[in-house]
Tab-separated table of C-alpha atoms and ligand atoms in Angstrom:
chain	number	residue	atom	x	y	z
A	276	UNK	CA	79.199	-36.643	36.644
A	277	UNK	CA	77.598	-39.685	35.524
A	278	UNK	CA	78.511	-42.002	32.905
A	279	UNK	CA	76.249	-41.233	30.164
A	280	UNK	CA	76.846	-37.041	30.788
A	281	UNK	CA	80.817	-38.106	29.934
A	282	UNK	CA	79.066	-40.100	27.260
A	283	UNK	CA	77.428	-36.799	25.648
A	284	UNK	CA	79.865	-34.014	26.220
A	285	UNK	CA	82.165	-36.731	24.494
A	286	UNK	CA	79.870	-37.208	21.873
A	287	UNK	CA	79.664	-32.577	21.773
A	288	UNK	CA	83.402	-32.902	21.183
A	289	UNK	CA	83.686	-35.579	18.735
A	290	UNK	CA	81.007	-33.442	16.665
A	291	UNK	CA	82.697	-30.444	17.093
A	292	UNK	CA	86.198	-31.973	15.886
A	293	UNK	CA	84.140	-32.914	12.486
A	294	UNK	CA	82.454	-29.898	12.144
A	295	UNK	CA	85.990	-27.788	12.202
A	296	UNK	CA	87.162	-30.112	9.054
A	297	UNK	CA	84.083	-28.846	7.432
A	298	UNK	CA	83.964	-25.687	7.998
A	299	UNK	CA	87.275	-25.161	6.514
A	300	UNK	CA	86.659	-26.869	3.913
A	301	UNK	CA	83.915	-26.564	2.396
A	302	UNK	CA	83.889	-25.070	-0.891
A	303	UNK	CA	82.124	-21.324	-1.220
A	304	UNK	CA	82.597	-20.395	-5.143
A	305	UNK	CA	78.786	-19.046	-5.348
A	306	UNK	CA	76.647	-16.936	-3.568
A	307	UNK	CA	73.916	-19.581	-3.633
A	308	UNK	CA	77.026	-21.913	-1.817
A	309	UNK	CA	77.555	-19.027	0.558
A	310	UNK	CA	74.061	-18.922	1.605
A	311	UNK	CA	73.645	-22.589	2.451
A	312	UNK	CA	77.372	-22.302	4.286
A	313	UNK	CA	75.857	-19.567	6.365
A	314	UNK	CA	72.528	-21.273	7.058
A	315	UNK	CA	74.178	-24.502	7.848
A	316	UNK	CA	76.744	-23.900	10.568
A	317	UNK	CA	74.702	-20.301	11.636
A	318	UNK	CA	71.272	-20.467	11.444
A	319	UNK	CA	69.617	-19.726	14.473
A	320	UNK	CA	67.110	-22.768	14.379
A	321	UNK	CA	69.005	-25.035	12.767
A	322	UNK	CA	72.680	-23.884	12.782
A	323	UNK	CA	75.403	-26.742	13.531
A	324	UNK	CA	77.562	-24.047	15.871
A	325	UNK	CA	74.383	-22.758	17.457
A	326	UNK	CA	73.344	-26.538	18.393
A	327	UNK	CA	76.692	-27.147	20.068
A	328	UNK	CA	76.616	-23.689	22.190
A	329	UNK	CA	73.027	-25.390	23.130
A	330	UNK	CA	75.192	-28.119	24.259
A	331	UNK	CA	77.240	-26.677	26.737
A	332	UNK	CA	75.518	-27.208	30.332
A	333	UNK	CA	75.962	-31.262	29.227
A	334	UNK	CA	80.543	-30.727	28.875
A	335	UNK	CA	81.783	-31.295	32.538
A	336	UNK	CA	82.517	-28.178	34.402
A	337	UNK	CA	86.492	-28.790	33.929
A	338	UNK	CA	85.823	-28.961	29.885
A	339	UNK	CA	83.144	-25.939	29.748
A	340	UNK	CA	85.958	-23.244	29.339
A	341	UNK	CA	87.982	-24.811	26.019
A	342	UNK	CA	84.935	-26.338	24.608
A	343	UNK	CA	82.986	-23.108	25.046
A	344	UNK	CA	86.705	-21.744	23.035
A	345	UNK	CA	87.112	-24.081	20.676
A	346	UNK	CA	83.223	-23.551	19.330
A	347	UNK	CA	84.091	-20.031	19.217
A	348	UNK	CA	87.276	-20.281	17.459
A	349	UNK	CA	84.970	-22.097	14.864
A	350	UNK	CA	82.336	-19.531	14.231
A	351	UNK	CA	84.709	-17.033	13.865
A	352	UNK	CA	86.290	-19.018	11.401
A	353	UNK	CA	82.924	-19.386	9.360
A	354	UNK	CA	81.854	-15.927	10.014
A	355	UNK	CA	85.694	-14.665	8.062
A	356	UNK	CA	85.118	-17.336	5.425
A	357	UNK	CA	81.422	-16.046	4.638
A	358	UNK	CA	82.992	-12.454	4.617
A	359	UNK	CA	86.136	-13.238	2.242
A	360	UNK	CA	83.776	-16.071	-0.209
A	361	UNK	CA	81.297	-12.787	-0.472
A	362	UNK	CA	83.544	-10.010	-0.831
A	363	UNK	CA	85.625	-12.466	-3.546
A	364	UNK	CA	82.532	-12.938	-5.416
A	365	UNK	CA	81.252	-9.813	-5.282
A	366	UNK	CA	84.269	-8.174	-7.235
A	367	UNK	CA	84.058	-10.826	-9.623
A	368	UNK	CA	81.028	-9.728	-10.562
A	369	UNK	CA	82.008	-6.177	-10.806
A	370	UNK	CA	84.601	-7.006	-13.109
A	371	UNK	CA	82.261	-8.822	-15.218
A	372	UNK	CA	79.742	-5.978	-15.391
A	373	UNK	CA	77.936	-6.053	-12.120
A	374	UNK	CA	76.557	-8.753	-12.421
A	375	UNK	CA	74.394	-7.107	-15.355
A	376	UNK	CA	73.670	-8.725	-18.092
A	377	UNK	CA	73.511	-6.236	-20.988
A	378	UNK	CA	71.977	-8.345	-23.459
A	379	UNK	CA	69.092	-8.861	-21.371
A	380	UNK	CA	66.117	-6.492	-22.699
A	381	UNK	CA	65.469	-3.577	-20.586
A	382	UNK	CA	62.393	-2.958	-18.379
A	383	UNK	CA	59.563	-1.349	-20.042
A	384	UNK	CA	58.303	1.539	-16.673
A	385	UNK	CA	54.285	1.999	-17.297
A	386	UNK	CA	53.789	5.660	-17.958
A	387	UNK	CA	50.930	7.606	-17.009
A	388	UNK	CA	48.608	9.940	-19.811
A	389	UNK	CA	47.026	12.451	-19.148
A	390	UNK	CA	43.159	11.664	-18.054
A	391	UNK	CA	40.585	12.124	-21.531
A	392	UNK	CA	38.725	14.987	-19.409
A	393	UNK	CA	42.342	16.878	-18.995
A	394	UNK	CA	42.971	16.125	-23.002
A	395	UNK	CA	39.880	17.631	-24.350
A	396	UNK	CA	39.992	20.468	-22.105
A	397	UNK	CA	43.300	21.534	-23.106
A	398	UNK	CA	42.159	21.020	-27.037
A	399	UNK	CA	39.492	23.254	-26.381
A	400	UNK	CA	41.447	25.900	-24.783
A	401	UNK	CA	44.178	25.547	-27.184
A	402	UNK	CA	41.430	26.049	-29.619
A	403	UNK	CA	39.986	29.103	-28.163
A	404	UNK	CA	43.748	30.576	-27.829
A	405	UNK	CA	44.323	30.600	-31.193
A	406	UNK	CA	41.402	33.040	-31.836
A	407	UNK	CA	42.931	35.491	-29.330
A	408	UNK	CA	41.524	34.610	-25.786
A	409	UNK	CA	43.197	34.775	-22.398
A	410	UNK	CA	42.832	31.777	-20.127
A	411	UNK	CA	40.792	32.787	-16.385
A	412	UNK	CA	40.433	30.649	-13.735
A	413	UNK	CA	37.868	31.294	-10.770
A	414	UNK	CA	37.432	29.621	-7.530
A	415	UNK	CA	34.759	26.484	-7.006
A	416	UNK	CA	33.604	27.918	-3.992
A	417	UNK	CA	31.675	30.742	-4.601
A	418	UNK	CA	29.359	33.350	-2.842
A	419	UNK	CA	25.619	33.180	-3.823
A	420	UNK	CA	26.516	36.498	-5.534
A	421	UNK	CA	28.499	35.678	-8.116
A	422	UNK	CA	27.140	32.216	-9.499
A	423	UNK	CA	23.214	33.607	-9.347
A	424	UNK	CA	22.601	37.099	-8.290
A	425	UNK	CA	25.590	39.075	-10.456
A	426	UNK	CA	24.514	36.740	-13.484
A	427	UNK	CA	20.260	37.796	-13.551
A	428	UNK	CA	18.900	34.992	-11.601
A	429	UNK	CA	15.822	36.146	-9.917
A	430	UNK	CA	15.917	35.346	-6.149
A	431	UNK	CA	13.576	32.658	-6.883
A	432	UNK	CA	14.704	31.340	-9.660
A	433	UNK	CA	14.674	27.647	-10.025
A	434	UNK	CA	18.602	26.801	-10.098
A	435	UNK	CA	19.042	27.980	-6.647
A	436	UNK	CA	16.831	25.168	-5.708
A	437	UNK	CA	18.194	22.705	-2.558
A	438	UNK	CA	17.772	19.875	-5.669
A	439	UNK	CA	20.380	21.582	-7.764
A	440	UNK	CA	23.156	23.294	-5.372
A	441	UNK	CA	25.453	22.284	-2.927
A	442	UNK	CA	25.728	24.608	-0.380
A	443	UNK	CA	27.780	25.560	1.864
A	444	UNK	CA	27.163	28.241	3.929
A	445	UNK	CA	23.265	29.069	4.331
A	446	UNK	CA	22.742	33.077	3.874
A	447	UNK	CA	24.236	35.333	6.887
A	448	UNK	CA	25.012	38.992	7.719
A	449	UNK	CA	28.275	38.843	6.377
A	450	UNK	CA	27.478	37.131	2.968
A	451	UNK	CA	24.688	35.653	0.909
A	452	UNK	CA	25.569	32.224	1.008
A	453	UNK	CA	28.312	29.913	0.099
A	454	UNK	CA	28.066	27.317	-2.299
A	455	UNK	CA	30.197	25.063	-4.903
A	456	UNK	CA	29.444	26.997	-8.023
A	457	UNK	CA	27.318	25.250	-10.663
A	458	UNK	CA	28.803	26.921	-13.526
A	459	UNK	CA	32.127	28.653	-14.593
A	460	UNK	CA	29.595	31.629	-15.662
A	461	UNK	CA	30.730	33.133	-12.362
A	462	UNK	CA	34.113	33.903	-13.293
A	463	UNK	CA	32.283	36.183	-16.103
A	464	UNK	CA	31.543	38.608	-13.543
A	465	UNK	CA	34.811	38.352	-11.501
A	466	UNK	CA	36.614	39.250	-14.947
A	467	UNK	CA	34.085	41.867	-15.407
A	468	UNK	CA	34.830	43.276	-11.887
A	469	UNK	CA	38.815	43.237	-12.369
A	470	UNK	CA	38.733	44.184	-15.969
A	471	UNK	CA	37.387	46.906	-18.610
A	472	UNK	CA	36.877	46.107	-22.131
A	473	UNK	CA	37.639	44.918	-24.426
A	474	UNK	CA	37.867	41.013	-22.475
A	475	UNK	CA	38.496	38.302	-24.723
A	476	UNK	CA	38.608	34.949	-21.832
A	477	UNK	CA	38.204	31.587	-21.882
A	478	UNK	CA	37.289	30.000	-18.443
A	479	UNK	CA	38.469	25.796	-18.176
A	480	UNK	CA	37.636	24.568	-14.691
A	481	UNK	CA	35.358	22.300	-12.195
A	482	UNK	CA	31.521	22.570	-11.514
A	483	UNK	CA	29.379	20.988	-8.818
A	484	UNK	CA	25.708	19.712	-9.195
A	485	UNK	CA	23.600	18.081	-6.778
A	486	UNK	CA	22.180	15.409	-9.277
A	487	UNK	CA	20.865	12.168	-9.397
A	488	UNK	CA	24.305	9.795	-10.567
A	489	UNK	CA	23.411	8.300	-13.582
A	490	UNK	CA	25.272	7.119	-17.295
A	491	UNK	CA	24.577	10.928	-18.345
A	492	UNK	CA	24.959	12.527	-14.646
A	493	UNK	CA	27.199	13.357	-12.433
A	494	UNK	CA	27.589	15.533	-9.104
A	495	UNK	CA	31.006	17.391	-10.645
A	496	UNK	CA	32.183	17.767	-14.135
A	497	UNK	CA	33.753	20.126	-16.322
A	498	UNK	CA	33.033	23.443	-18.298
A	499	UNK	CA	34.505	25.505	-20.525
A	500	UNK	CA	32.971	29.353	-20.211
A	501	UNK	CA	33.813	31.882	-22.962
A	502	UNK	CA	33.444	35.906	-22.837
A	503	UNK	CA	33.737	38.351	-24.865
A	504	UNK	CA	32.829	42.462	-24.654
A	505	UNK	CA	33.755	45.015	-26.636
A	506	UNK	CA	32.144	47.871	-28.673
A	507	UNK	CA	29.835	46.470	-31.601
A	508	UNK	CA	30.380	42.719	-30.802
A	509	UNK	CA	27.547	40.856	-32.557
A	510	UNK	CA	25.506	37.647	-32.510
A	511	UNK	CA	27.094	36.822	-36.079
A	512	UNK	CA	30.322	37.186	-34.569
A	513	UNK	CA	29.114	34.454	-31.834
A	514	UNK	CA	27.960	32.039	-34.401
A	515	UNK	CA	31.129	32.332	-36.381
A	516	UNK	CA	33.539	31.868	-33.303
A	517	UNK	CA	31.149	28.748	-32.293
A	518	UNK	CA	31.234	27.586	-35.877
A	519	UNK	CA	34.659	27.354	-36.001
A	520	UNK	CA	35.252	25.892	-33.153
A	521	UNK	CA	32.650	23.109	-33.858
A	522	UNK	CA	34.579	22.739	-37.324
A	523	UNK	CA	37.899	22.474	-35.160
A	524	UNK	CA	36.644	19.360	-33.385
A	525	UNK	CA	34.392	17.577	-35.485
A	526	UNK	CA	35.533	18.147	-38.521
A	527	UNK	CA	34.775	20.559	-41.588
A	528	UNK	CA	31.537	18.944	-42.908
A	529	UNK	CA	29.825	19.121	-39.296
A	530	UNK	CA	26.268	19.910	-39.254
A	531	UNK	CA	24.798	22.591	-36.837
A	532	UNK	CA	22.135	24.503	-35.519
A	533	UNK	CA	21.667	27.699	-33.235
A	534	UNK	CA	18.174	26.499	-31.182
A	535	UNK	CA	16.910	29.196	-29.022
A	536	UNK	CA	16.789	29.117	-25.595
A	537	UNK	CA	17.007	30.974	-22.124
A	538	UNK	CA	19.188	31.795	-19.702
A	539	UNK	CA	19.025	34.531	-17.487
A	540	UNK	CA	22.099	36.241	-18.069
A	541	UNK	CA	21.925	36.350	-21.422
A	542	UNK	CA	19.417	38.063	-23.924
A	543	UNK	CA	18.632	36.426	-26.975
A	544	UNK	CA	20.185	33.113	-25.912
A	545	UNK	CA	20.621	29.992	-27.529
A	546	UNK	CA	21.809	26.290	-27.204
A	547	UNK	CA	23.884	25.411	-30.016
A	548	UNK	CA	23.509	21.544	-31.209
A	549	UNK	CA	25.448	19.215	-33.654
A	550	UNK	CA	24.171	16.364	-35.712
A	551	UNK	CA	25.793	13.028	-34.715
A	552	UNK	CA	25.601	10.501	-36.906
A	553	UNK	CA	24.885	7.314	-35.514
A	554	UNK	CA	23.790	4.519	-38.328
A	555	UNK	CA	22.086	2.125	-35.494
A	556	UNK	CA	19.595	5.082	-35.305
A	557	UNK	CA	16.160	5.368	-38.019
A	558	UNK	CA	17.259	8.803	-38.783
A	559	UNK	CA	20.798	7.685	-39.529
A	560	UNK	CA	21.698	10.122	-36.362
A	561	UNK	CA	20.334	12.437	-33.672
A	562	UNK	CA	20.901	15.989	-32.976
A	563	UNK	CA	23.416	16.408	-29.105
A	564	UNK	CA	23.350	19.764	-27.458
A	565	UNK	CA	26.931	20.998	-27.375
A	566	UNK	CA	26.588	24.244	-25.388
A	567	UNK	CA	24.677	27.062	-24.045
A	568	UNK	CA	25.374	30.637	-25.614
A	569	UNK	CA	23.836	34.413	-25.996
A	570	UNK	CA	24.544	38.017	-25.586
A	571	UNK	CA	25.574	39.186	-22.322
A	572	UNK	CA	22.077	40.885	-20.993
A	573	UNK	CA	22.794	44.237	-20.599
A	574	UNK	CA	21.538	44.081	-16.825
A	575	UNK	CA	24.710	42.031	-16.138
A	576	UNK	CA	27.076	44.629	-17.882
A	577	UNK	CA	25.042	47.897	-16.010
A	578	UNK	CA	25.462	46.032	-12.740
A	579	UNK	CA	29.323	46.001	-13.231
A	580	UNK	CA	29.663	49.563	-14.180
A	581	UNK	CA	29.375	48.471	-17.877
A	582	UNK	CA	28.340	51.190	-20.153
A	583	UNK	CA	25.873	48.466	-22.264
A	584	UNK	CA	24.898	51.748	-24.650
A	585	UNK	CA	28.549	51.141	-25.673
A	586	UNK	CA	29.670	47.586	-24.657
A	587	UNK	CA	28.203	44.446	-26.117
A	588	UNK	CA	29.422	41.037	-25.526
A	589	UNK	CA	28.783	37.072	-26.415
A	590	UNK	CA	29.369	34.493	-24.032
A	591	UNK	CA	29.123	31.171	-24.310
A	592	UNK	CA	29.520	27.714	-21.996
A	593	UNK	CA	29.954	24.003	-22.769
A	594	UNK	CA	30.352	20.712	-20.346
A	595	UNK	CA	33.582	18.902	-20.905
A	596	UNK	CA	32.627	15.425	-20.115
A	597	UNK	CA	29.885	15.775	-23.551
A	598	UNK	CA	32.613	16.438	-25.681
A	599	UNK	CA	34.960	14.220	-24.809
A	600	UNK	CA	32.474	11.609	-24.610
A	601	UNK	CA	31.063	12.350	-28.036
A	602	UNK	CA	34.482	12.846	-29.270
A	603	UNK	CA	36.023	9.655	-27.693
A	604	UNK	CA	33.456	7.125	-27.739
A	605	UNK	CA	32.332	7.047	-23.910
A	606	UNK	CA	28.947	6.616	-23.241
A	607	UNK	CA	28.862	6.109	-19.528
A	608	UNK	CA	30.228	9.631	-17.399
A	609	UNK	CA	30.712	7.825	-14.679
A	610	UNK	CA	33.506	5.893	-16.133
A	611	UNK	CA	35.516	8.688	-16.509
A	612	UNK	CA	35.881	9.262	-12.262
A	613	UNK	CA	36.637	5.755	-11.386
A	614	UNK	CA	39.978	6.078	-12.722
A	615	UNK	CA	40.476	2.404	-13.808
A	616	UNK	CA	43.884	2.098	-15.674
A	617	UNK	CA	42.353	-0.030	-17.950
A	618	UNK	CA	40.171	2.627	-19.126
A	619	UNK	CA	43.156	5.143	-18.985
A	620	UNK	CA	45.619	3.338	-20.958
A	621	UNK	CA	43.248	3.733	-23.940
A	622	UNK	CA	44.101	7.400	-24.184
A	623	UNK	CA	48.037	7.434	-23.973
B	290	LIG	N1	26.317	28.601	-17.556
B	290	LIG	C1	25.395	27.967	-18.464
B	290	LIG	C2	25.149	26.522	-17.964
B	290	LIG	O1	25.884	26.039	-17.140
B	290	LIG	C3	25.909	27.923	-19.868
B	290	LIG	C4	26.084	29.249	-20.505
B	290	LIG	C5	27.248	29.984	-20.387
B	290	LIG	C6	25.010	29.841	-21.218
B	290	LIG	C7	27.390	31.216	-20.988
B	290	LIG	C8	25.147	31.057	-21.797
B	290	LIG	C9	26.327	31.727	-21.704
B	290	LIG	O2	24.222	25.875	-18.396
């Protein structure tokens, strides 16, 4: 071995001598001072006792075994005095509350609310529950059947239209097509099928529209279908329920109207309007279509084994997303799928 190897592994074991003093004494009475202990004489990069073991090929072959020994003796030594400093400090803290500190003010969790779509649809249900009716739910994919043909839509009858429908099966032996219905009116006829009068329902649930996406628009949204057959039921007893449900959610003094209108599967039918009052506007408001109503047409009973020379029935079916826009302020649909919290948090 030359003279300047001696002159290293001297200079190893002169460092390691130091390093022992250290290590025992070195003061751990934090975990921050544990830390920096550990990183100090450990550390993989940097560590004091890993840089000697890197030192070991330069200690003469005679020395290798007690200096390889001693450097071992001394991590051990660190490696207990990490594990009594931490254990020592950690029951400290126990004793002293965990380490908690209970005058500290707690941590607020965000909570979610319940989306302004799911809000006014339970309103209007709860609504329409009061006055007696039983909640139905229907599937959203439906058979060609039941959203058009059951409900009076001629089989070329614009609705069925490529521009208005998603399908998704095209007609076959085995059914008439498949589609996502465009209306809850469907579940009207399943009821129909499954039940005999007198049916009092109220049908909450999802509809699908192939439209162009726009501030009023949307390809899905919301409806709320009513139904209700029994003998004698009237058109007066229609515009009462809808009156009082209009009352219900806008208030007493709301202003209505009953404008007629068509739809197939109902006979007289009519869309029922409210005034909103809107000072930005000349006429100090504008009239909003709220839903779509009639009497069930007696073609739609007959073809469910419905005695219509006995049975009568009103049904009626508003969009969601209207009301709750009207209701809440909103005038963009659009907003109400993109599910930004900042939008959200306004309703909890
Ligand atoms: N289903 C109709 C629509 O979506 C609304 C409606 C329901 C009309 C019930 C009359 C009776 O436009």
């Amino acid at each position: 071995m030359s003279d300047s190897n001696q002159n290293t592994a001297d200079a190893a074991l002169a460092a390691l001598k130091e390093l022992k003093s250290e290590i025992a004494e070195t003061v751990l009475d934090s975990i921050q001072a544990v830390d920096d202990y550990r990183i100090r004489f450990l550390s993989r990069k940097q560590g004091q006792i890993t840089d000697l073991l890197k030192r070991i090929p330069e200690v003469a072959n005679e020395h290798k075994k007690s200096f390889g020994q001693e450097i071992n003796t001394a991590k051990a030594l660190v490696e207990k005095r990490i594990e009594e400093a931490t254990q020592r400090l950690s029951s400290v803290a126990e004793e002293s509350g965990g380490g908690v500190d209970l005058t500290l003010p707690g941590r607020i969790q965000p909570t979610g609310s319940l989306h302004p779509i799911t809000q006014a649809l339970r309103l209007i249900t709860r609504v329409f529950e009061n006055y007696g009716f039983d909640v139905e739910e229907g599937p959203e994919i439906e058979d060609d059947w039941h959203n058009f043909s059951a409900l009076n839509f001629p089989p070329d009858h614009p609705a069925r239209d490529m521009q208005d429908t998603f399908f998704i099966e095209a007609p076959s032996k085995a059914h008439d097509g498949i589609l996502l219905r465009t209306h809850t009116s469907p579940v009207q006829i399943r009821v129909m099928e499954n039940k005999k009068p007198p049916i009092r329902v109220i049908v909450p649930g999802r509809v699908y529209r192939n439209e162009a996406i726009s501030y009023k628009s949307y390809c899905l949204f919301h409806q709320v279908e009513g139904l209700y057959v029994d003998e004698g039921v009237t058109m007066a007893d229609l515009k009462q329920i809808i009156q009082a449900f209009a009352r219900t959610l806008f208030g007493e003094n709301v202003k209505m109207r009953f404008r007629p209108s068509f739809f197939p599967f109902t006979e007289p039918s009519a869309e029922v309007d409210i005034w909103w009052e809107d000072e930005a506007l000349p006429d100090g408001g504008r009239w909003m279509e709220i839903l779509g109503c009639g009497m069930v047409d007696p073609n739609v009973l007959e073809g469910l084994g419905i005695d219509s020379e006995k049975y009568t029935g009103y049904a009626f079916g508003m969009g969601i997303e209207r009301i709750a826009m009207l209701r809440y302020g909103i005038d963009d649909i659009r907003i109400l799928y993109e599910n930004d919290v900042r939008f959200l948090e306004q309703f909890s």
